[in-house]
CSV table of C-alpha atoms and ligand atoms in Angstrom, one decimal:
chain,number,residue,atom,x,y,z
A,1066,MET,CA,53.8,35.5,145.8
A,1067,LYS,CA,55.3,33.4,143.0
A,1068,LEU,CA,58.3,34.8,141.1
A,1069,PRO,CA,57.3,35.6,137.5
A,1070,VAL,CA,60.1,33.8,135.5
A,1071,LEU,CA,61.1,35.0,132.1
A,1072,HIS,CA,62.9,31.9,130.9
A,1073,PRO,CA,60.7,29.2,132.2
A,1074,SER,CA,62.5,26.5,130.2
A,1075,ARG,CA,65.6,27.4,132.4
A,1076,SER,CA,64.2,27.8,135.8
A,1077,ALA,CA,61.2,26.9,137.8
A,1078,PRO,CA,59.3,29.6,139.9
A,1079,LEU,CA,60.7,29.9,143.5
A,1080,PRO,CA,58.5,30.5,146.6
A,1081,VAL,CA,59.4,33.4,148.7
A,1082,PRO,CA,61.5,32.3,151.8
A,1083,ALA,CA,59.5,31.5,154.7
A,1084,GLY,CA,59.5,33.8,157.8
A,1085,PRO,CA,60.5,37.5,158.2
A,1086,ILE,CA,63.1,38.6,155.6
A,1087,ARG,CA,66.0,40.6,157.2
A,1088,GLU,CA,68.7,40.2,154.6
A,1089,LEU,CA,69.3,39.2,151.1
A,1090,ARG,CA,71.4,36.0,151.4
A,1091,ASP,CA,71.8,33.4,148.6
A,1092,THR,CA,72.3,29.6,148.7
A,1093,HIS,CA,76.1,30.1,148.5
A,1094,GLY,CA,76.1,32.2,151.7
A,1095,ARG,CA,76.8,35.5,150.0
A,1096,VAL,CA,75.0,38.5,151.3
A,1097,ILE,CA,74.0,41.3,149.1
A,1098,ARG,CA,75.3,44.7,150.1
A,1099,ASP,CA,75.6,46.4,146.6
A,1100,LEU,CA,72.9,47.3,144.1
A,1101,ARG,CA,73.6,48.3,140.5
A,1102,ILE,CA,70.9,50.0,138.8
A,1103,ALA,CA,70.7,50.8,135.2
A,1104,VAL,CA,68.6,54.1,135.1
A,1105,THR,CA,68.3,54.1,131.3
A,1106,ASP,CA,69.2,51.8,128.6
A,1107,ARG,CA,69.8,54.8,126.1
A,1108,CYS,CA,73.2,56.2,125.3
A,1109,ASN,CA,75.0,58.8,123.2
A,1110,PHE,CA,77.7,56.3,122.2
A,1111,ARG,CA,77.6,52.9,120.5
A,1112,CYS,CA,80.7,51.3,121.9
A,1113,VAL,CA,81.8,48.3,119.7
A,1114,TYR,CA,81.9,45.9,122.5
A,1115,CYS,CA,78.5,47.0,124.0
A,1116,MET,CA,75.9,48.4,121.7
A,1117,GLU,CA,75.1,47.8,118.1
A,1118,PRO,CA,74.4,51.0,116.0
A,1119,ASP,CA,70.9,49.9,115.3
A,1120,VAL,CA,70.1,49.0,119.0
A,1121,ARG,CA,66.3,49.3,119.8
A,1122,PHE,CA,65.7,51.0,123.0
A,1123,LYS,CA,62.8,50.1,125.2
A,1124,ARG,CA,59.8,52.3,125.3
A,1125,LYS,CA,59.6,54.8,128.1
A,1126,ILE,CA,56.6,53.1,129.7
A,1127,GLU,CA,58.9,49.9,129.9
A,1128,LEU,CA,61.5,51.6,131.9
A,1129,LEU,CA,61.4,51.9,135.8
A,1130,THR,CA,60.2,55.4,137.0
A,1131,ASP,CA,62.2,57.2,139.5
A,1132,SER,CA,59.8,56.6,142.3
A,1133,GLU,CA,59.8,52.9,141.4
A,1134,ILE,CA,63.7,52.9,141.6
A,1135,VAL,CA,63.6,54.8,144.9
A,1136,ARG,CA,61.0,52.5,146.4
A,1137,THR,CA,63.2,49.5,145.5
A,1138,VAL,CA,66.3,51.0,147.0
A,1139,ARG,CA,64.4,51.8,150.2
A,1140,VAL,CA,63.3,48.2,150.4
A,1141,ALA,CA,66.9,47.0,149.7
A,1142,ARG,CA,68.3,49.3,152.2
A,1143,GLY,CA,66.0,47.7,154.9
A,1144,LEU,CA,67.5,44.4,153.9
A,1145,GLY,CA,71.1,45.3,154.3
A,1146,VAL,CA,72.1,46.9,151.0
A,1147,ARG,CA,74.5,49.7,151.8
A,1148,ARG,CA,75.9,50.9,148.4
A,1149,VAL,CA,74.3,51.8,145.1
A,1150,ARG,CA,75.8,52.5,141.7
A,1151,LEU,CA,74.0,54.0,138.9
A,1152,THR,CA,74.8,52.9,135.5
A,1153,GLY,CA,73.2,52.2,132.2
A,1154,GLY,CA,73.2,52.8,129.3
A,1155,GLU,CA,74.5,56.3,129.9
A,1156,PRO,CA,73.1,57.6,133.2
A,1157,SER,CA,73.9,61.1,132.4
A,1158,VAL,CA,71.3,61.1,129.7
A,1159,HIS,CA,68.6,60.3,132.3
A,1160,PRO,CA,66.4,63.6,132.2
A,1161,THR,CA,65.9,63.8,136.0
A,1162,LEU,CA,69.2,62.3,137.2
A,1163,ASP,CA,69.6,65.1,139.7
A,1164,SER,CA,66.4,64.6,141.6
A,1165,LEU,CA,66.7,60.8,141.3
A,1166,ILE,CA,70.1,61.0,143.1
A,1167,ARG,CA,68.7,63.2,145.7
A,1168,ASP,CA,65.9,60.7,146.4
A,1169,ILE,CA,68.1,57.7,146.5
A,1170,TRP,CA,70.6,59.3,148.8
A,1171,ALA,CA,67.8,60.4,151.2
A,1172,VAL,CA,67.2,56.7,151.8
A,1173,GLY,CA,70.4,56.6,153.8
A,1174,LEU,CA,73.3,54.6,152.2
A,1175,ASP,CA,77.1,54.3,152.8
A,1176,ASP,CA,77.9,55.0,149.2
A,1177,LEU,CA,76.2,56.3,145.9
A,1178,SER,CA,78.2,56.2,142.8
A,1179,MET,CA,77.8,56.3,139.1
A,1180,THR,CA,79.5,54.9,136.0
A,1181,SER,CA,79.5,57.3,132.9
A,1182,ASN,CA,81.2,57.6,129.6
A,1183,GLY,CA,82.1,61.2,130.7
A,1184,SER,CA,81.2,62.8,127.5
A,1185,VAL,CA,78.0,64.8,128.4
A,1186,LEU,CA,78.4,66.3,132.0
A,1187,ASN,CA,80.1,69.7,132.5
A,1188,GLU,CA,81.5,70.9,135.9
A,1189,ALA,CA,78.4,72.8,137.0
A,1190,GLU,CA,76.2,69.5,136.4
A,1191,LEU,CA,78.7,67.4,138.3
A,1192,GLY,CA,78.7,69.8,141.1
A,1193,GLN,CA,74.8,69.6,141.2
A,1194,LEU,CA,75.0,65.8,141.2
A,1195,HIS,CA,77.5,65.9,144.0
A,1196,ASP,CA,75.3,68.3,146.1
A,1197,ALA,CA,72.4,65.9,145.5
A,1198,GLY,CA,74.4,63.0,147.1
A,1199,LEU,CA,76.5,61.4,144.5
A,1200,GLN,CA,79.7,60.5,146.2
A,1201,ARG,CA,81.9,59.0,143.4
A,1202,ILE,CA,82.0,58.8,139.8
A,1203,THR,CA,83.7,56.2,137.5
A,1204,VAL,CA,84.5,57.4,134.0
A,1205,SER,CA,85.1,55.0,131.2
A,1206,LEU,CA,88.0,55.7,128.7
A,1207,ASP,CA,89.5,52.9,126.7
A,1208,SER,CA,91.8,54.8,124.5
A,1209,LEU,CA,93.7,58.1,124.5
A,1210,ARG,CA,94.2,58.1,120.7
A,1211,GLU,CA,91.3,60.2,119.1
A,1212,ASP,CA,90.9,58.2,116.0
A,1213,ARG,CA,90.7,54.9,118.1
A,1214,PHE,CA,88.4,56.4,120.5
A,1215,ARG,CA,86.0,57.7,117.8
A,1216,ALA,CA,86.0,54.2,116.2
A,1217,LEU,CA,85.3,52.4,119.5
A,1218,THR,CA,82.5,54.8,120.6
A,1219,ARG,CA,81.2,55.4,117.1
A,1220,SER,CA,80.7,58.9,118.3
A,1221,THR,CA,82.4,62.4,117.7
A,1222,ALA,CA,83.5,62.7,121.3
A,1223,THR,CA,87.2,62.9,122.2
A,1224,PRO,CA,89.3,61.5,125.1
A,1225,ALA,CA,90.1,65.0,125.9
A,1226,ARG,CA,86.5,65.7,126.7
A,1227,VAL,CA,86.4,62.7,129.0
A,1228,LEU,CA,89.5,63.8,130.8
A,1229,GLU,CA,87.9,67.1,131.3
A,1230,THR,CA,85.2,65.2,133.1
A,1231,VAL,CA,87.8,63.6,135.3
A,1232,GLU,CA,89.3,67.1,136.2
A,1233,SER,CA,85.9,68.5,136.9
A,1234,ALA,CA,84.7,65.7,139.0
A,1235,LYS,CA,87.9,66.0,141.1
A,1236,ARG,CA,87.4,69.8,141.4
A,1237,VAL,CA,83.7,69.4,142.7
A,1238,GLY,CA,84.8,66.9,145.2
A,1239,LEU,CA,83.7,63.5,143.6
A,1240,ASN,CA,86.9,61.9,145.1
A,1241,PRO,CA,88.7,59.6,144.3
A,1242,VAL,CA,87.6,59.5,140.6
A,1243,ARG,CA,87.9,56.2,139.0
A,1244,ILE,CA,88.8,55.5,135.3
A,1245,ASN,CA,87.6,52.3,133.7
A,1246,ALA,CA,89.3,50.8,130.5
A,1247,VAL,CA,88.3,47.6,129.0
A,1248,ILE,CA,91.4,46.1,127.5
A,1249,VAL,CA,91.0,44.2,124.1
A,1250,ARG,CA,93.9,42.5,122.4
A,1251,GLY,CA,94.7,43.9,119.2
A,1252,PHE,CA,92.7,47.0,119.7
A,1253,ASN,CA,94.2,49.0,122.8
A,1254,ASP,CA,96.6,46.7,124.5
A,1255,ASP,CA,99.4,48.8,123.2
A,1256,GLU,CA,98.0,51.6,125.4
A,1257,ILE,CA,98.0,49.8,128.7
A,1258,ALA,CA,100.8,51.7,130.3
A,1259,ASP,CA,99.6,54.9,129.0
A,1260,LEU,CA,96.1,54.3,130.5
A,1261,ALA,CA,97.7,53.3,133.8
A,1262,ALA,CA,99.6,56.5,133.7
A,1263,LEU,CA,96.2,58.4,134.1
A,1264,ALA,CA,96.3,57.2,137.7
A,1265,ARG,CA,99.4,59.0,138.3
A,1266,ARG,CA,98.5,62.1,136.4
A,1267,TYR,CA,95.1,62.6,137.9
A,1268,ASP,CA,95.7,60.8,141.5
A,1269,ALA,CA,92.9,58.6,140.3
A,1270,ASP,CA,92.0,54.8,140.6
A,1271,VAL,CA,92.6,53.4,137.2
A,1272,ARG,CA,90.7,50.0,136.6
A,1273,LEU,CA,92.0,47.8,133.7
A,1274,ILE,CA,89.3,45.5,132.9
A,1275,GLU,CA,89.4,42.1,131.2
A,1276,TYR,CA,87.1,41.9,128.1
A,1277,MET,CA,84.0,39.9,128.9
A,1278,PRO,CA,81.7,38.0,126.7
A,1279,LEU,CA,78.9,40.5,127.0
A,1280,ASP,CA,78.9,42.3,123.7
A,1281,SER,CA,75.9,42.5,121.6
A,1282,ALA,CA,77.8,41.8,118.4
A,1283,ARG,CA,78.8,38.5,119.9
A,1284,LYS,CA,82.4,38.8,118.6
A,1285,TRP,CA,84.1,38.1,122.0
A,1286,GLU,CA,86.7,35.4,122.0
A,1287,MET,CA,89.3,34.3,124.6
A,1288,ALA,CA,92.1,35.3,122.2
A,1289,LYS,CA,90.9,39.0,122.7
A,1290,VAL,CA,91.2,38.8,126.4
A,1291,VAL,CA,94.4,40.3,128.0
A,1292,PRO,CA,94.8,38.4,131.3
A,1293,LEU,CA,95.6,40.1,134.5
A,1294,ASP,CA,99.2,38.7,134.7
A,1295,GLU,CA,99.9,40.3,131.3
A,1296,ILE,CA,98.3,43.6,132.1
A,1297,VAL,CA,100.4,44.0,135.2
A,1298,GLU,CA,103.6,42.9,133.5
A,1299,ARG,CA,103.1,45.5,130.8
A,1300,VAL,CA,102.4,48.3,133.3
A,1301,ASN,CA,105.2,47.1,135.4
A,1302,SER,CA,107.8,47.4,132.7
A,1303,VAL,CA,107.1,51.1,132.5
A,1304,TYR,CA,105.8,52.0,135.8
A,1305,PRO,CA,106.8,49.5,138.6
A,1306,VAL,CA,104.0,48.6,140.8
A,1307,GLU,CA,103.5,46.8,144.0
A,1308,PRO,CA,100.3,45.0,145.3
A,1309,ILE,CA,98.1,46.5,148.0
A,1310,GLY,CA,95.1,44.9,149.5
A,1311,ARG,CA,91.5,44.8,148.1
A,1312,GLU,CA,89.3,47.8,149.0
A,1313,ARG,CA,86.8,45.4,150.5
A,1314,THR,CA,86.7,41.5,150.5
A,1315,SER,CA,83.8,41.9,148.0
A,1316,SER,CA,85.8,44.3,145.7
A,1317,PRO,CA,86.6,42.8,142.4
A,1318,ALA,CA,89.8,44.7,141.7
A,1319,THR,CA,93.3,43.3,142.3
A,1320,ARG,CA,95.1,46.5,143.3
A,1321,PHE,CA,98.5,48.0,143.0
A,1322,ARG,CA,100.3,51.3,143.8
A,1323,PHE,CA,103.3,52.8,142.2
A,1324,ALA,CA,106.6,51.8,143.5
A,1325,ASP,CA,108.1,55.2,142.9
A,1326,GLY,CA,105.4,56.6,145.3
A,1327,ALA,CA,103.6,58.5,142.6
A,1328,PRO,CA,100.0,59.2,143.4
A,1329,GLY,CA,97.0,57.2,142.1
A,1330,ARG,CA,96.3,53.4,142.2
A,1331,LEU,CA,95.9,50.7,139.6
A,1332,GLY,CA,93.3,48.0,139.8
A,1333,VAL,CA,92.8,45.1,137.4
A,1334,ILE,CA,89.5,43.4,137.1
A,1335,ALA,CA,90.1,39.9,136.0
A,1336,SER,CA,86.5,38.6,135.7
A,1337,VAL,CA,87.6,36.1,133.0
A,1338,THR,CA,90.9,34.8,134.3
A,1339,ARG,CA,90.4,35.3,137.9
A,1340,PRO,CA,86.8,35.2,138.7
A,1341,PHE,CA,85.9,36.7,142.0
A,1342,CYS,CA,82.3,35.2,142.1
A,1343,ASN,CA,82.6,33.7,145.7
A,1344,ALA,CA,83.0,37.2,147.1
A,1345,CYS,CA,80.2,38.8,145.0
A,1346,SER,CA,77.7,40.8,147.0
A,1347,ARG,CA,75.9,42.4,144.1
A,1348,LEU,CA,72.5,42.4,142.6
A,1349,ARG,CA,71.6,44.2,139.4
A,1350,ILE,CA,68.4,45.8,138.2
A,1351,THR,CA,68.1,46.5,134.5
A,1352,ALA,CA,66.6,49.7,133.1
A,1353,ASP,CA,63.3,47.8,132.4
A,1354,GLY,CA,63.1,46.6,135.9
A,1355,MET,CA,64.4,43.0,135.7
A,1356,VAL,CA,66.4,41.7,138.6
A,1357,MET,CA,69.7,40.0,137.3
A,1358,PRO,CA,71.3,38.1,140.1
A,1359,CYS,CA,74.5,38.0,138.2
A,1360,LEU,CA,76.0,40.0,135.4
A,1361,PHE,CA,75.9,36.7,133.6
A,1362,SER,CA,72.6,35.5,134.5
A,1363,THR,CA,70.5,34.0,131.7
A,1364,GLU,CA,67.5,34.2,134.0
A,1365,GLU,CA,65.9,37.6,135.1
A,1366,TYR,CA,62.9,38.3,137.3
A,1367,ASP,CA,60.3,40.8,136.6
A,1368,LEU,CA,60.3,43.3,139.4
A,1369,ARG,CA,58.6,45.8,137.3
A,1370,ALA,CA,55.4,43.8,137.2
A,1371,VAL,CA,55.6,43.4,140.9
A,1372,LEU,CA,56.1,47.2,141.6
A,1373,ARG,CA,53.1,48.0,139.2
A,1374,ASP,CA,50.8,45.8,140.8
A,1375,GLU,CA,48.7,48.1,143.1
A,1376,ARG,CA,48.4,45.3,145.8
A,1377,THR,CA,52.2,45.0,146.2
A,1378,THR,CA,53.5,45.9,149.7
A,1379,ASP,CA,57.1,46.7,150.7
A,1380,ASP,CA,57.1,43.2,152.2
A,1381,ASP,CA,56.1,41.7,148.9
A,1382,ILE,CA,59.1,43.5,147.3
A,1383,ALA,CA,61.4,42.3,150.0
A,1384,GLY,CA,60.2,38.8,149.5
A,1385,PHE,CA,60.7,39.2,145.7
A,1386,LEU,CA,64.3,40.4,146.1
A,1387,ALA,CA,65.1,37.7,148.5
A,1388,ALA,CA,63.7,35.1,146.2
A,1389,ALA,CA,65.6,36.4,143.3
A,1390,THR,CA,68.8,36.3,145.5
A,1391,LEU,CA,68.3,32.7,146.1
A,1392,ARG,CA,68.7,32.2,142.4
A,1393,LYS,CA,72.1,33.8,142.3
A,1394,GLN,CA,74.4,31.3,140.5
A,1395,SER,CA,77.7,30.3,142.1
A,1396,GLY,CA,79.8,31.7,139.2
A,1397,HIS,CA,79.7,33.1,135.8
A,1398,GLY,CA,80.6,29.8,134.0
A,1399,ILE,CA,82.4,31.5,131.1
A,1400,HIS,CA,84.8,28.8,130.8
A,1401,ASP,CA,82.1,26.0,130.9
A,1402,GLU,CA,81.4,24.2,127.6
A,1403,ASP,CA,77.8,25.1,127.9
A,1404,TYR,CA,78.4,28.7,128.7
A,1405,GLN,CA,75.5,30.7,127.3
A,1406,GLN,CA,75.9,34.5,126.9
A,1407,PRO,CA,73.0,36.5,128.5
A,1408,ASP,CA,70.4,37.6,126.0
A,1409,ARG,CA,71.2,41.1,127.0
A,1410,PRO,CA,74.4,43.2,126.0
A,1411,MET,CA,76.2,45.1,128.8
A,1412,SER,CA,74.3,48.3,128.1
A,1413,ALA,CA,71.0,46.7,128.8
A,1414,ILE,CA,72.1,44.9,131.8
A,1415,GLY,CA,73.9,47.8,133.4
A,1416,GLY,CA,77.6,47.1,133.4
B,1695,LIG,N1,77.7,54.2,129.7
B,1695,LIG,C1,78.4,54.1,131.0
B,1695,LIG,C2,80.0,53.8,130.6
B,1695,LIG,O1,80.2,53.5,129.5
B,1695,LIG,O2,80.7,54.0,131.6
B,1695,LIG,C3,77.9,53.1,131.9
B,1695,LIG,C4,77.5,51.8,131.3
B,1695,LIG,S1,78.6,50.8,130.6
B,1695,LIG,C5,77.8,49.4,130.1
B,1695,LIG,C6,79.5,50.2,132.0
B,1695,LIG,C7,80.9,49.8,131.9
B,1695,LIG,O3,80.8,48.3,131.2
B,1695,LIG,C8,81.8,50.5,131.1
B,1695,LIG,O4,83.0,50.8,131.8
B,1695,LIG,C9,82.1,49.7,129.8
B,1695,LIG,O5,83.5,49.9,129.4
B,1695,LIG,C10,82.0,48.3,130.4
B,1695,LIG,N2,81.7,47.2,129.4
B,1695,LIG,C11,80.7,47.3,128.4
B,1695,LIG,N3,80.9,46.2,127.6
B,1695,LIG,C12,81.9,45.5,128.2
B,1695,LIG,C13,82.4,44.2,127.9
B,1695,LIG,N4,82.0,43.4,126.9
B,1695,LIG,N5,83.5,43.6,128.7
B,1695,LIG,C14,84.0,44.5,129.7
B,1695,LIG,N6,83.4,45.6,130.0
B,1695,LIG,C15,82.4,46.1,129.2
B,1696,LIG,FE1,77.1,53.5,126.0
B,1696,LIG,FE2,78.7,52.8,128.1
B,1696,LIG,FE3,77.8,50.9,126.4
B,1696,LIG,FE4,79.6,52.6,125.6
B,1696,LIG,S1,79.8,51.1,127.3
B,1696,LIG,S2,77.7,52.0,124.4
B,1696,LIG,S3,79.2,54.4,126.6
B,1696,LIG,S4,76.5,52.2,127.7
C-alpha cells in the first residue's frame, strides 16, 4: 500500500517498511508509545490562542467513528503503544464518550487520559468516565480572573466552574489531576504564581506551558512567549521550588516540588525554548482521521481513507502507521527561518 499524501509538494509517498511490523520506530530511533487522539473538532469555547469564533467544523461523516478509533488503538497497541490521551476540540462534547472510553480501555493499555476545558462535566459524569476506564484527566485553566477567563475563552464559563471539575475529578478517583495553563506574556503572566499555587491547594500537577505557534489567528510571536527560566523564577520568588526528575524520559515537563513540603507538583512545558523532540514518543490522530507524526507536522496522512476501504486488514493499518511514523520529523523547527506553521490550529490537531 502507498501512503496517501495530502501535501504532495512537500513529501513523496513512502512505501510500507518491509517485513513484519512489530513496533513504530522512526528514522531517528524514537519509538512510539503514546497516541493522542482528537475525538472531536468541536468545542464550546473559542479560546483566542486556539479557535476562531467563525471556525467551520468538519461534517460528521468526515470524523472518525468510535469503532474506527478503537480499531486504530487496537492495532497501535499491538505495535507497542501503551498510553492514549483523548483530546480535541473538547472531548466532553463527544456524544458517546463513555462507551468510547470503555472500548478503548478494553484494548489493554497502561494509561488512558483526557484533556478537557473542564466546563461541561459534572461529578456523576466524571465518575462514569472513570468507571469506564479513564485513569486521569488534565483540565485547562489559563486564568483565575473571571473577566480575563471569559475574554480568553469567549464563553460564559467561569474559573470557579473549572475548579469544581478539578475537585470532582479528585473525589471520583481521577488522581493525580493535572491543570494546564498556557502562559502568554502581557495576558496572564502576572498570574504565574497564582496558577502554580493551584498545585498546592489541590495537591495537583500544574503544568505551565510556553505559548506555541499553533494559533488559528496566527498572532503568535516570540515576544509573547514566557521562557521556562522566567516562569520558574516567578514561581520561585513566591513559592520556592526545587527540581525533581522527569516522570518518564519521554515526558515533556521539567518538574519541580515545593521546597516547603507543600503538596502538589509544578511542571513547565518549554516546547519553544527547550524543545524535547529527541525524546518524543507520540503520534497524533486528528478528529478527521489524519495521522500527524508531530504536533508541528505540515504533512498529514489519511488514515481515514485506509480505515474506510473495506479491503483494509489490520496489517495494512499497522503498515500505514509504521510508514507515517517514518515521516516523523526530527524537531519542530520553530526557530528555523523557513518554519511553516501547520495548516491546522491546535483544536483541529488535538493538543
Ligand atoms: N479542549 C481541551 C482543552 O482545552 O483542554 C482539549 C484540547 S486543547 C487544544 C489542548 C491543550 O492545548 C489545552 O491545554 C490548550 O490550552 C492547549 N493549547 C491550545 N492552543 C495552544 C497554543 N497556541 N500554545 C500552547 N498550548 C495551546
Ligand atoms: Fe476549545 Fe480547548 Fe481550543 Fe479552548 S483550547 S478552544 S477549550 S479546544
